[in-house]
Structures are given as structure tokens and as C-alpha cells.
PDB file of C-alpha atoms in Angstrom:
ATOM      1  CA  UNK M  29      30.381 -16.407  31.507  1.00  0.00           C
ATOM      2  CA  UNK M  30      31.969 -19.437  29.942  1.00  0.00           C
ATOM      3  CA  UNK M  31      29.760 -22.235  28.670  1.00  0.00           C
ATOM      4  CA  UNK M  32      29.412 -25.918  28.319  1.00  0.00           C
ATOM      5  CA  UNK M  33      33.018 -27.117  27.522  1.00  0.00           C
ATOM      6  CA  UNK M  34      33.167 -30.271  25.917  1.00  0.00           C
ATOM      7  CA  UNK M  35      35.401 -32.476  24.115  1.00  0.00           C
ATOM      8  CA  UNK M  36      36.746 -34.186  22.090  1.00  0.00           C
ATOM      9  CA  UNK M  37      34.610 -32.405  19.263  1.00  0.00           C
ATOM     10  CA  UNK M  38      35.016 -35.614  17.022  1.00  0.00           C
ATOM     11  CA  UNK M  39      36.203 -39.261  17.809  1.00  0.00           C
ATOM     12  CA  UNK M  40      36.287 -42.036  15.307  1.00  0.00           C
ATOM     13  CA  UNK M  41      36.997 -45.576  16.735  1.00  0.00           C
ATOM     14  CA  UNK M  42      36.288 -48.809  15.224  1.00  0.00           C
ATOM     15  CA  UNK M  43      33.338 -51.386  16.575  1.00  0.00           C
ATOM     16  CA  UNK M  44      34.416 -52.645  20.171  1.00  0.00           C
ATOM     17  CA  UNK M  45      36.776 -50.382  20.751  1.00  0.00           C
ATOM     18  CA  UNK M  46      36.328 -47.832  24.024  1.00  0.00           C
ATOM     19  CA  UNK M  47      35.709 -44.425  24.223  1.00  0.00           C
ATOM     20  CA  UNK M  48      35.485 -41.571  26.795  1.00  0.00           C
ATOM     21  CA  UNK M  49      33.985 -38.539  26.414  1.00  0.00           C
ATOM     22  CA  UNK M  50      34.198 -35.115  28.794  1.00  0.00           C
ATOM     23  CA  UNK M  51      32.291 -32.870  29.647  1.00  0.00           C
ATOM     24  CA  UNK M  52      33.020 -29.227  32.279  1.00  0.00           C
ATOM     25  CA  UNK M  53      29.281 -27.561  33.034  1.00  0.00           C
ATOM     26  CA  UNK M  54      28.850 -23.601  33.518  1.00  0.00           C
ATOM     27  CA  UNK M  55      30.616 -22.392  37.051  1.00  0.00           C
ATOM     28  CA  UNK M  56      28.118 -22.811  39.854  1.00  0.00           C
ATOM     29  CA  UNK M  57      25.435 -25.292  37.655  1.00  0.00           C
ATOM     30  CA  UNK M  58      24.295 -28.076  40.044  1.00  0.00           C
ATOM     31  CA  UNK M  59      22.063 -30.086  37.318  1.00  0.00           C
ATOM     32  CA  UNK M  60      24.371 -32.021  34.311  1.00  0.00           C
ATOM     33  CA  UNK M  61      22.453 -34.224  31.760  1.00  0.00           C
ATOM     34  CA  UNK M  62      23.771 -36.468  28.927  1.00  0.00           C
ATOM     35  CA  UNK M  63      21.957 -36.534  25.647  1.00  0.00           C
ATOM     36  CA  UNK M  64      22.453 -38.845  22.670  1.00  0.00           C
ATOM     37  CA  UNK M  65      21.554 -37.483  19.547  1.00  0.00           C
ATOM     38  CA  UNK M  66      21.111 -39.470  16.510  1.00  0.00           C
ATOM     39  CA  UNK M  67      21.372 -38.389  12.675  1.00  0.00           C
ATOM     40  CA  UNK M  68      17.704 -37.269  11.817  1.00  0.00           C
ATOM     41  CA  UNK M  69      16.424 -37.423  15.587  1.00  0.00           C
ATOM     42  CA  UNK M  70      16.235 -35.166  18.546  1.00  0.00           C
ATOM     43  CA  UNK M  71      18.424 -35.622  21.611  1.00  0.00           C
ATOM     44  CA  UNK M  72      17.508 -38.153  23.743  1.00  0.00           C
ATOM     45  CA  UNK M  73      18.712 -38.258  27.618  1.00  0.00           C
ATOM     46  CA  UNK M  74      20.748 -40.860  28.117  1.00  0.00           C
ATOM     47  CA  UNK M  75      21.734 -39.831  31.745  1.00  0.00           C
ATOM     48  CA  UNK M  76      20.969 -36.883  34.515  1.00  0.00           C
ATOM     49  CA  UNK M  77      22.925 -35.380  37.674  1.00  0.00           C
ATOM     50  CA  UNK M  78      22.093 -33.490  40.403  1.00  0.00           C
ATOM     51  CA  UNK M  79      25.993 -32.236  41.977  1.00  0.00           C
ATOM     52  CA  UNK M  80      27.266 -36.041  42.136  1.00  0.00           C
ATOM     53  CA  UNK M  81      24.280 -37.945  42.836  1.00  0.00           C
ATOM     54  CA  UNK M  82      22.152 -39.752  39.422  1.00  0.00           C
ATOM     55  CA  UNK M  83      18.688 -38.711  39.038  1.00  0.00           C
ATOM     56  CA  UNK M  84      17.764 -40.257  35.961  1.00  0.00           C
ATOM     57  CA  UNK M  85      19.839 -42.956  33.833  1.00  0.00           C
ATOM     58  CA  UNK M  86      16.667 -45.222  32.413  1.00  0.00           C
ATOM     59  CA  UNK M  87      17.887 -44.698  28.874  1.00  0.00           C
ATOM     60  CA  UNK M  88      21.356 -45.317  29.502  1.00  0.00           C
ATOM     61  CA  UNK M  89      22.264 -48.647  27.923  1.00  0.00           C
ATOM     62  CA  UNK M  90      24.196 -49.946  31.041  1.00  0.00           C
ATOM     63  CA  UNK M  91      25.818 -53.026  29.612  1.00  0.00           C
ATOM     64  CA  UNK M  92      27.730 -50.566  27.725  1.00  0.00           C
ATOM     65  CA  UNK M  93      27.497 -46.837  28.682  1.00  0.00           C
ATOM     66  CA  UNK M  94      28.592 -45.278  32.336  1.00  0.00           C
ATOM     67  CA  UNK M  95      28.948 -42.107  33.092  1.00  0.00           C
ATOM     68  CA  UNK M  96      29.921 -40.404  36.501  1.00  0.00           C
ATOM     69  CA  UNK M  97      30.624 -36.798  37.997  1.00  0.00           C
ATOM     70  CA  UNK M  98      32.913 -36.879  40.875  1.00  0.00           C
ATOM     71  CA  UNK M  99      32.949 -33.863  43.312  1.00  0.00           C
ATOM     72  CA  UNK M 100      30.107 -32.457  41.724  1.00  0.00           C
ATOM     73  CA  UNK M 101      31.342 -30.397  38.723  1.00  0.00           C
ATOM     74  CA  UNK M 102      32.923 -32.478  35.358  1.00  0.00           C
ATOM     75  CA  UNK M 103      31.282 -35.721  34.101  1.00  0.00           C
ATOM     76  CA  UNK M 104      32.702 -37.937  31.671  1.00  0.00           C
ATOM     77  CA  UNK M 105      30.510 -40.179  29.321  1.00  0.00           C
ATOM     78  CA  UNK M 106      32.315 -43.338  28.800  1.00  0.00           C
ATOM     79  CA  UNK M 107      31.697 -46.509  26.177  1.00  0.00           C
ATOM     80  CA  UNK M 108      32.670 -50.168  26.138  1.00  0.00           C
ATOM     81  CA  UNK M 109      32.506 -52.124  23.562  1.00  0.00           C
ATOM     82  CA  UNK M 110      31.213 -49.725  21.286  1.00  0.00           C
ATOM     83  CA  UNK M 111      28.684 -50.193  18.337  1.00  0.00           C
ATOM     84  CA  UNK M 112      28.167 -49.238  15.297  1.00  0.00           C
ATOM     85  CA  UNK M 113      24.078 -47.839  16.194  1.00  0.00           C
ATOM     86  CA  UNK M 114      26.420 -45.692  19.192  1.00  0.00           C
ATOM     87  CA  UNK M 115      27.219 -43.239  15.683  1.00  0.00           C
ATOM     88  CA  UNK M 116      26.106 -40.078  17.074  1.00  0.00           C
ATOM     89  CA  UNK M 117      26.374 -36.459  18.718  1.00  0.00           C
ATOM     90  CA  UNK M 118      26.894 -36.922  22.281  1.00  0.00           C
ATOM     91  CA  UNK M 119      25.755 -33.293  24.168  1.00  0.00           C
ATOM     92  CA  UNK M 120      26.077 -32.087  27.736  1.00  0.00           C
ATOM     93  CA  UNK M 121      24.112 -29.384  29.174  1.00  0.00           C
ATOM     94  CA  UNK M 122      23.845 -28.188  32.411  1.00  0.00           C
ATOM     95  CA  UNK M 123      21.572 -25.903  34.445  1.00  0.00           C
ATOM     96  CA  UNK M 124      21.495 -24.272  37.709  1.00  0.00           C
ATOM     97  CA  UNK M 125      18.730 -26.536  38.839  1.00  0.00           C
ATOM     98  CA  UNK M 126      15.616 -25.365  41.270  1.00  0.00           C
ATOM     99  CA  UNK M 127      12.916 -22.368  40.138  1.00  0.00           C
ATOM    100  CA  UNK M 128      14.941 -19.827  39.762  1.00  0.00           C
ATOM    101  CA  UNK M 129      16.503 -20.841  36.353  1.00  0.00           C
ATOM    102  CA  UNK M 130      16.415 -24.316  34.688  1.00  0.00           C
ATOM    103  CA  UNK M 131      16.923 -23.380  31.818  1.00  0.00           C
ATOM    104  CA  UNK M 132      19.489 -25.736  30.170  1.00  0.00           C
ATOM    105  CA  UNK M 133      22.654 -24.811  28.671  1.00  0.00           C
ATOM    106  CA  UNK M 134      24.383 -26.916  25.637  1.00  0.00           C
ATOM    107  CA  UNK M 135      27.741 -27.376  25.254  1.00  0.00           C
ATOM    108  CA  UNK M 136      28.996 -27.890  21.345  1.00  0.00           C
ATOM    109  CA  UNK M 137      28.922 -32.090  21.566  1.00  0.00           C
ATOM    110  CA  UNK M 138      31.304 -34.819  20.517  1.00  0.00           C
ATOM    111  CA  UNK M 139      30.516 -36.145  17.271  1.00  0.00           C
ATOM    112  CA  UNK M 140      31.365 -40.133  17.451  1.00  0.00           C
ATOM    113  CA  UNK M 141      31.678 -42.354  14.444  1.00  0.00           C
ATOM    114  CA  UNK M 142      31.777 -46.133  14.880  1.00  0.00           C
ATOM    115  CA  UNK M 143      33.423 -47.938  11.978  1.00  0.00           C
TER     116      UNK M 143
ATOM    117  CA  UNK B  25       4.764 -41.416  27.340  1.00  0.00           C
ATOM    118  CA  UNK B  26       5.859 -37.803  27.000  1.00  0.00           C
ATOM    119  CA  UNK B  27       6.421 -37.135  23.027  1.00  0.00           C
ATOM    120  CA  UNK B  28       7.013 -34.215  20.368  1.00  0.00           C
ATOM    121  CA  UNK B  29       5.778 -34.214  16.751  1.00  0.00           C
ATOM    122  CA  UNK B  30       7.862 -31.594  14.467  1.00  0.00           C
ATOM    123  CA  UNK B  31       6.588 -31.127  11.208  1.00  0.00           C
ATOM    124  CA  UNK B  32       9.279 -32.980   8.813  1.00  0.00           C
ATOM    125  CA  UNK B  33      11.782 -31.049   6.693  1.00  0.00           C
ATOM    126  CA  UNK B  34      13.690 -29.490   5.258  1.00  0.00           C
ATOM    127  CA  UNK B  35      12.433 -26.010   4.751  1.00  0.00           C
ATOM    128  CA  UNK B  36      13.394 -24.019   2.320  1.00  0.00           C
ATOM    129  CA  UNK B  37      11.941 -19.823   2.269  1.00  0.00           C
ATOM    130  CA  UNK B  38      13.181 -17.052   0.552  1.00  0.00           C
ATOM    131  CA  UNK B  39      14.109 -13.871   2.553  1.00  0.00           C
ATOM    132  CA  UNK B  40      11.208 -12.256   4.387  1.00  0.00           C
ATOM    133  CA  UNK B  41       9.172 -14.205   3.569  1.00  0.00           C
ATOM    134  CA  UNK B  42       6.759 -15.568   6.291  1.00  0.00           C
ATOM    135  CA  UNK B  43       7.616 -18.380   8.514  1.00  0.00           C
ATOM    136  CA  UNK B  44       5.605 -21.119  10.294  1.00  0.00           C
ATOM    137  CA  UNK B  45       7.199 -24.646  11.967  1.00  0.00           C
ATOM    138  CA  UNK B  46       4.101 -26.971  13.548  1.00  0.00           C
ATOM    139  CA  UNK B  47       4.699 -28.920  16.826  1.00  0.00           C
ATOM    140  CA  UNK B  48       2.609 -30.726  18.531  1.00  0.00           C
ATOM    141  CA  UNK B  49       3.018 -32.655  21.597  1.00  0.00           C
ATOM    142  CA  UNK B  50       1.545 -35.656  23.859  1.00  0.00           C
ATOM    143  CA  UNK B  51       1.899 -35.237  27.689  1.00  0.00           C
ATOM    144  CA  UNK B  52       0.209 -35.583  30.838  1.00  0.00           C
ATOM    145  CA  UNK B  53      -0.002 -32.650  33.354  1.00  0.00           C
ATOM    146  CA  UNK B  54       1.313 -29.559  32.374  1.00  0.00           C
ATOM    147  CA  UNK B  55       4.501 -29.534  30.780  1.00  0.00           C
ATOM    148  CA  UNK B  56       6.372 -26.336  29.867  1.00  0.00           C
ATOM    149  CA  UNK B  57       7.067 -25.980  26.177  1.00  0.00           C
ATOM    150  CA  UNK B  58      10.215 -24.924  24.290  1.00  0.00           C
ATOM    151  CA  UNK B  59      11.885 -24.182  20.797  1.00  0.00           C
ATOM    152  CA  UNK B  60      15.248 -24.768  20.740  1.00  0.00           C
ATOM    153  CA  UNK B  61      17.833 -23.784  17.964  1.00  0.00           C
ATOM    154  CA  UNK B  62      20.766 -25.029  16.275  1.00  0.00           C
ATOM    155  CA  UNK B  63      22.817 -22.761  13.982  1.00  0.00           C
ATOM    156  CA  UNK B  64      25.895 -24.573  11.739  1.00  0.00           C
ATOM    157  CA  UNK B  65      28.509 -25.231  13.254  1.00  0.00           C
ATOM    158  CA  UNK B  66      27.432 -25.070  17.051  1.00  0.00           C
ATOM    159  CA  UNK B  67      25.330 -26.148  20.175  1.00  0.00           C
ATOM    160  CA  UNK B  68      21.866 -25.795  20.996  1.00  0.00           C
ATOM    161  CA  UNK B  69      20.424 -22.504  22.097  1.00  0.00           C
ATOM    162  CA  UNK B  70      17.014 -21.422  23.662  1.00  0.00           C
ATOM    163  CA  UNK B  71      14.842 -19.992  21.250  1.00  0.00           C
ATOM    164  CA  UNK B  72      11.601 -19.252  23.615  1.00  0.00           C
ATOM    165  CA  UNK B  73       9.652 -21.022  25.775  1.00  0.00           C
ATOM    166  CA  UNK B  74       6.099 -20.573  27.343  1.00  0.00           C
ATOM    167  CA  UNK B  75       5.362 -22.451  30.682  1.00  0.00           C
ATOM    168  CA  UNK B  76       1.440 -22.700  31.145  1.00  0.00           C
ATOM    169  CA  UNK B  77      -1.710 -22.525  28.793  1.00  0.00           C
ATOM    170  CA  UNK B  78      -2.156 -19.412  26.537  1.00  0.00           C
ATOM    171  CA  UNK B  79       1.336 -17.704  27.273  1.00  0.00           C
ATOM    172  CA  UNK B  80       3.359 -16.387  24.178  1.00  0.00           C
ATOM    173  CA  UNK B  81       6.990 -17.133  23.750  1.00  0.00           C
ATOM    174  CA  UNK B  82       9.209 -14.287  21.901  1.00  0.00           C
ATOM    175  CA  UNK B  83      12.644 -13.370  20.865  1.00  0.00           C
ATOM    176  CA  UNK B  84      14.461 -12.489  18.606  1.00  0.00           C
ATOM    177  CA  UNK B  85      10.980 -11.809  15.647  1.00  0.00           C
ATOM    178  CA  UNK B  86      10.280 -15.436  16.770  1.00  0.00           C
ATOM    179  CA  UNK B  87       6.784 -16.255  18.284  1.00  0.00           C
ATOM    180  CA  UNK B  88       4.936 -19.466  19.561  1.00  0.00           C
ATOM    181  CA  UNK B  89       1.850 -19.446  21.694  1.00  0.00           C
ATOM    182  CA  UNK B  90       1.013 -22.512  24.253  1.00  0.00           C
ATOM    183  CA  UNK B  91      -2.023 -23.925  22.831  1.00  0.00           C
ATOM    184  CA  UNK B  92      -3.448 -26.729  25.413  1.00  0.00           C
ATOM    185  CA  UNK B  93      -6.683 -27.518  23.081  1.00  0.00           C
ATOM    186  CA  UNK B  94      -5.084 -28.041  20.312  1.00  0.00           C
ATOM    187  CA  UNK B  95      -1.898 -29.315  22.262  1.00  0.00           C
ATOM    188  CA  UNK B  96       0.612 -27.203  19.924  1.00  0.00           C
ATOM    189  CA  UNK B  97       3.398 -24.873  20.164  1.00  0.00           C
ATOM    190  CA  UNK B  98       3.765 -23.621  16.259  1.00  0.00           C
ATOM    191  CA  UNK B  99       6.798 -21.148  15.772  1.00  0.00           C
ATOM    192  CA  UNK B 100       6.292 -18.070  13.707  1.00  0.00           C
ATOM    193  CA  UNK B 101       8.583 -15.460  12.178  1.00  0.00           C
ATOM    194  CA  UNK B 102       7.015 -12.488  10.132  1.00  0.00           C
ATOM    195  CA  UNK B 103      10.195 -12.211   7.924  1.00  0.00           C
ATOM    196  CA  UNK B 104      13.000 -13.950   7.784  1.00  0.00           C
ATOM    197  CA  UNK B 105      16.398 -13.536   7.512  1.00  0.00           C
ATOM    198  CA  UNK B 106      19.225 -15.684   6.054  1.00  0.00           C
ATOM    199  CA  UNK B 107      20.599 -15.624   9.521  1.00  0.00           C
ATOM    200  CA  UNK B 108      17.907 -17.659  11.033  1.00  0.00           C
ATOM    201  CA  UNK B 109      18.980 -20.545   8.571  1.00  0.00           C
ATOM    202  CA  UNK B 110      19.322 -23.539  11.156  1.00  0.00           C
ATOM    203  CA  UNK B 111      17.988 -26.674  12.630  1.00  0.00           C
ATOM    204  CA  UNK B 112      14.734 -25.693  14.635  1.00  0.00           C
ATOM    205  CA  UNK B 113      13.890 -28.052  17.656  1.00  0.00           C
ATOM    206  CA  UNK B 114      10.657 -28.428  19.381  1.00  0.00           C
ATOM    207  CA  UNK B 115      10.811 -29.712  22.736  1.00  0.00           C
ATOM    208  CA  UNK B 116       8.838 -30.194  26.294  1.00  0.00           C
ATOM    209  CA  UNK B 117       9.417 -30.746  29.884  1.00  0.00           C
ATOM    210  CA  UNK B 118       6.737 -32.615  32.285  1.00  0.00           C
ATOM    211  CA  UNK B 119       6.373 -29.702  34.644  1.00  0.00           C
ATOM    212  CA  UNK B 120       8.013 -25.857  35.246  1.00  0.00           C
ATOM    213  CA  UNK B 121       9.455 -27.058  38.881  1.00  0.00           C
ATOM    214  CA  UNK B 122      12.776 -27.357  37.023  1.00  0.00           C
ATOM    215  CA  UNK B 123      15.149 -29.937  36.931  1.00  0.00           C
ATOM    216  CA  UNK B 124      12.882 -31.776  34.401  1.00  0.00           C
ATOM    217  CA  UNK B 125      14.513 -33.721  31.411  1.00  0.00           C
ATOM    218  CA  UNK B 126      13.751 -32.398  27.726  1.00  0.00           C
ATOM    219  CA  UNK B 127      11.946 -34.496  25.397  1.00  0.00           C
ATOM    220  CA  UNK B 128      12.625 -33.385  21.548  1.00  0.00           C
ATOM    221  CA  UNK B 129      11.026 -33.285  18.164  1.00  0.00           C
ATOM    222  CA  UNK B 130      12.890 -34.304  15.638  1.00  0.00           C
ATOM    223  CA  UNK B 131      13.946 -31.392  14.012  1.00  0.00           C
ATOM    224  CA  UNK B 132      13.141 -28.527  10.989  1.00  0.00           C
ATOM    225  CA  UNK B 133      16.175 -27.885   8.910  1.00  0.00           C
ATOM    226  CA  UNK B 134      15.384 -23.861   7.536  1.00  0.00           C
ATOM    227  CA  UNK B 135      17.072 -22.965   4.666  1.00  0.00           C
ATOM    228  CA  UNK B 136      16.321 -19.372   3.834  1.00  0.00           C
ATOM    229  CA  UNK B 137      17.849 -18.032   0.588  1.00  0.00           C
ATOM    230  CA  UNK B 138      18.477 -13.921  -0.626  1.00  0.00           C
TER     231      UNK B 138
END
């Protein structure tokens, strides 16, 4: 079974510039989540799916960060202007959602650098 | 809110010797608990996990128990390895119906030398 694809595995862009960032969950996984993780911190959730529709986003900065999943299967993470705090590991993990397994699956990030 | 204290790091053991990583959390209900682990070099894996009150997470020689008195989920190794070298992560979810968000500690960098 493949896993969380992801990529780019590193971007470096200067302050304001714009960035995208994509992200292809395991075959058949209806839950996708976003997490920003910091240097010295835990991930954080920055945004949640469920096939196409958002369930959670209250810790996505939205003046600056969207994200979307058309048709239900990739997402892409996007960023405009960028700052320099947005320096981090951005994950995606998925999950087949419901009781029988939630169990969340991480793909190998995109390390971003802000100059 | 729902939050995860990690006991701060970095670790450093030598080889079989005897392993212990506190967490702690702060969260209403009855969240299901987790350790998660990052080796160099790639993405977050499952560790173990317990789901309610008194079970006992295990794999791989690792072991936590879900304490709800003392609101901790400590992982425990009898002997370890070089291999298990990595960035630990301690981390809940409100509720086992799935679908739930995961809220992290902030990490246990293990360094285990020969």
C-alpha cells in the first residue's frame, strides 16, 4: 500500500512571496488533515477534510493560508504573502475516517523556509 | 482546551539501558491517547495507543498504560536499542469515534548510544 505522498520535500522562498504545497492521501482514505509543525513544537492542525467538504479550519490563518481538495482525493496547502513565523514542516495525513480505523497516516512533509 | 505536556529533552541512554518518556495531558471527556514516532529522515509513525482508562499500549518492546488519575500516558522500553533513536511524540484525541484531530506534545529527542 502506498502512503502519504507529498511534495515538494523542501521550498525556500523569500518573505511575501507565494507558495503551494501538495499533498495525494492513501487510496480509498476519506479524512485529510493539514498540520503545521514548528521547530521545537508538535504539529498543530491547521486544516481538516472529510472527501471535499472542511470539517475543521479554526487554526488556519485565513488572511493568508487556503487549502482545498477537489473531487475528494489530493489537497493542496497554499500561502500568500508568506512570513517569516510560516518557517516550518508542513505534514498531511490522512485516515480512512469512521470506527473502523482512524488511525492517521503521515506523509514525509514539506520543509518551508521563509527568508 | 485540550493540551499535552512531554517531558523536555533531549535524551540521551546508552544501549539497553531502561527507558521512560512522561506525558501528561489536560482534556475533558475521554480522549484516546497516543505515542507517535519520528525516526531521521522521515514521517510520523504510530507507536501505540490505548483508547479508555487502564488499557496498555504495546509494540515493538514499547509500553504506556492510560492512567486517568494521574492523567498520564508515560512510555517505557526495558532496553533499548540504537534503532529506537528518534523524536518521541505524545499526543491525544477528544474521543475514540474517529475522525478526531490530534493534539501533540512537544516532543523527546532519544539519543541512544552503543
Amino acid at each position: 500500500e502506498a502512503g502519504v505522498a507529498q511534495s515538494p520535500r523542501y521550498k525556500i522562498i523569500e518573505k511575501r512571496q507565494s507558495v503551494a504545497f501538495w499533498c495525494n492521501p492513501i487510496s480509498g482514505h476519506a479524512t485529510l488533515y493539514w498540520y503545521q509543525q514548528i521547530l521545537g513544537q508538535g504539529p498543530k492542525l491547521l486544516i481538516q477534510f472529510q472527501n471535499n467538504g472542511v470539517v475543521d479550519d479554526s487554526q488556519l490563518p485565513k488572511d493568508r493560508f487556503s487549502a482545498e481538495r477537489l473531487k475528494g482525493v489530493d489537497s493542496t496547502l497554499k500561502i500568500q504573502p508568506a512570513k517569516l513565523e510560516d518557517s516550518a514542516v508542513y505534514l498531511c495525513a490522512s485516515s480512512q475516517g469512521g470506527t473502523i480505523s482512524y488511525e492517521q497516516y503521515f506523509g514525509p512533509g514539506t520543509r518551508l523556509t521563509v527568508t | 482546551g485540550d493540551s499535552v505536556t512531554q517531558m523536555e529533552g533531549p535524551v540521551t541512554l546508552s544501549e539497553e539501558a531502561f527507558l521512560t518518556i512522561n506525558c501528561t495531558y489536560t482534556a475533558t471527556g475521554y480522549p484516546s491517547l497516543f505515542w507517535y514516532v519520528q525516526y531521521p529522515g522521515e514521517g510520523l509513525q504510530l507507536l501505540l495507543k490505548a483508547t479508555k482508562a487502564d488499557d496498555k499500549g504495546s509494540n515493538k518492546g514499547f509500553e504506556a498504560t492510560y492512567r486517568k488519575e494521574t492523567t498520564s500516558f508515560h512510555l517505557e522500553k526495558g532496553s533499548v536499542q540504537v534503532s529506537d533513536s528518534a523524536v518521541y511524540f505524545c499526543a491525544l484525541t477528544r474521543s475514540n469515534f474517529g475522525n478526531e484531530k490530534l493534539t501533540f506534545g512537544t516532543g523527546t529527542r532519544l539519543t541512544i548510544i552503543p
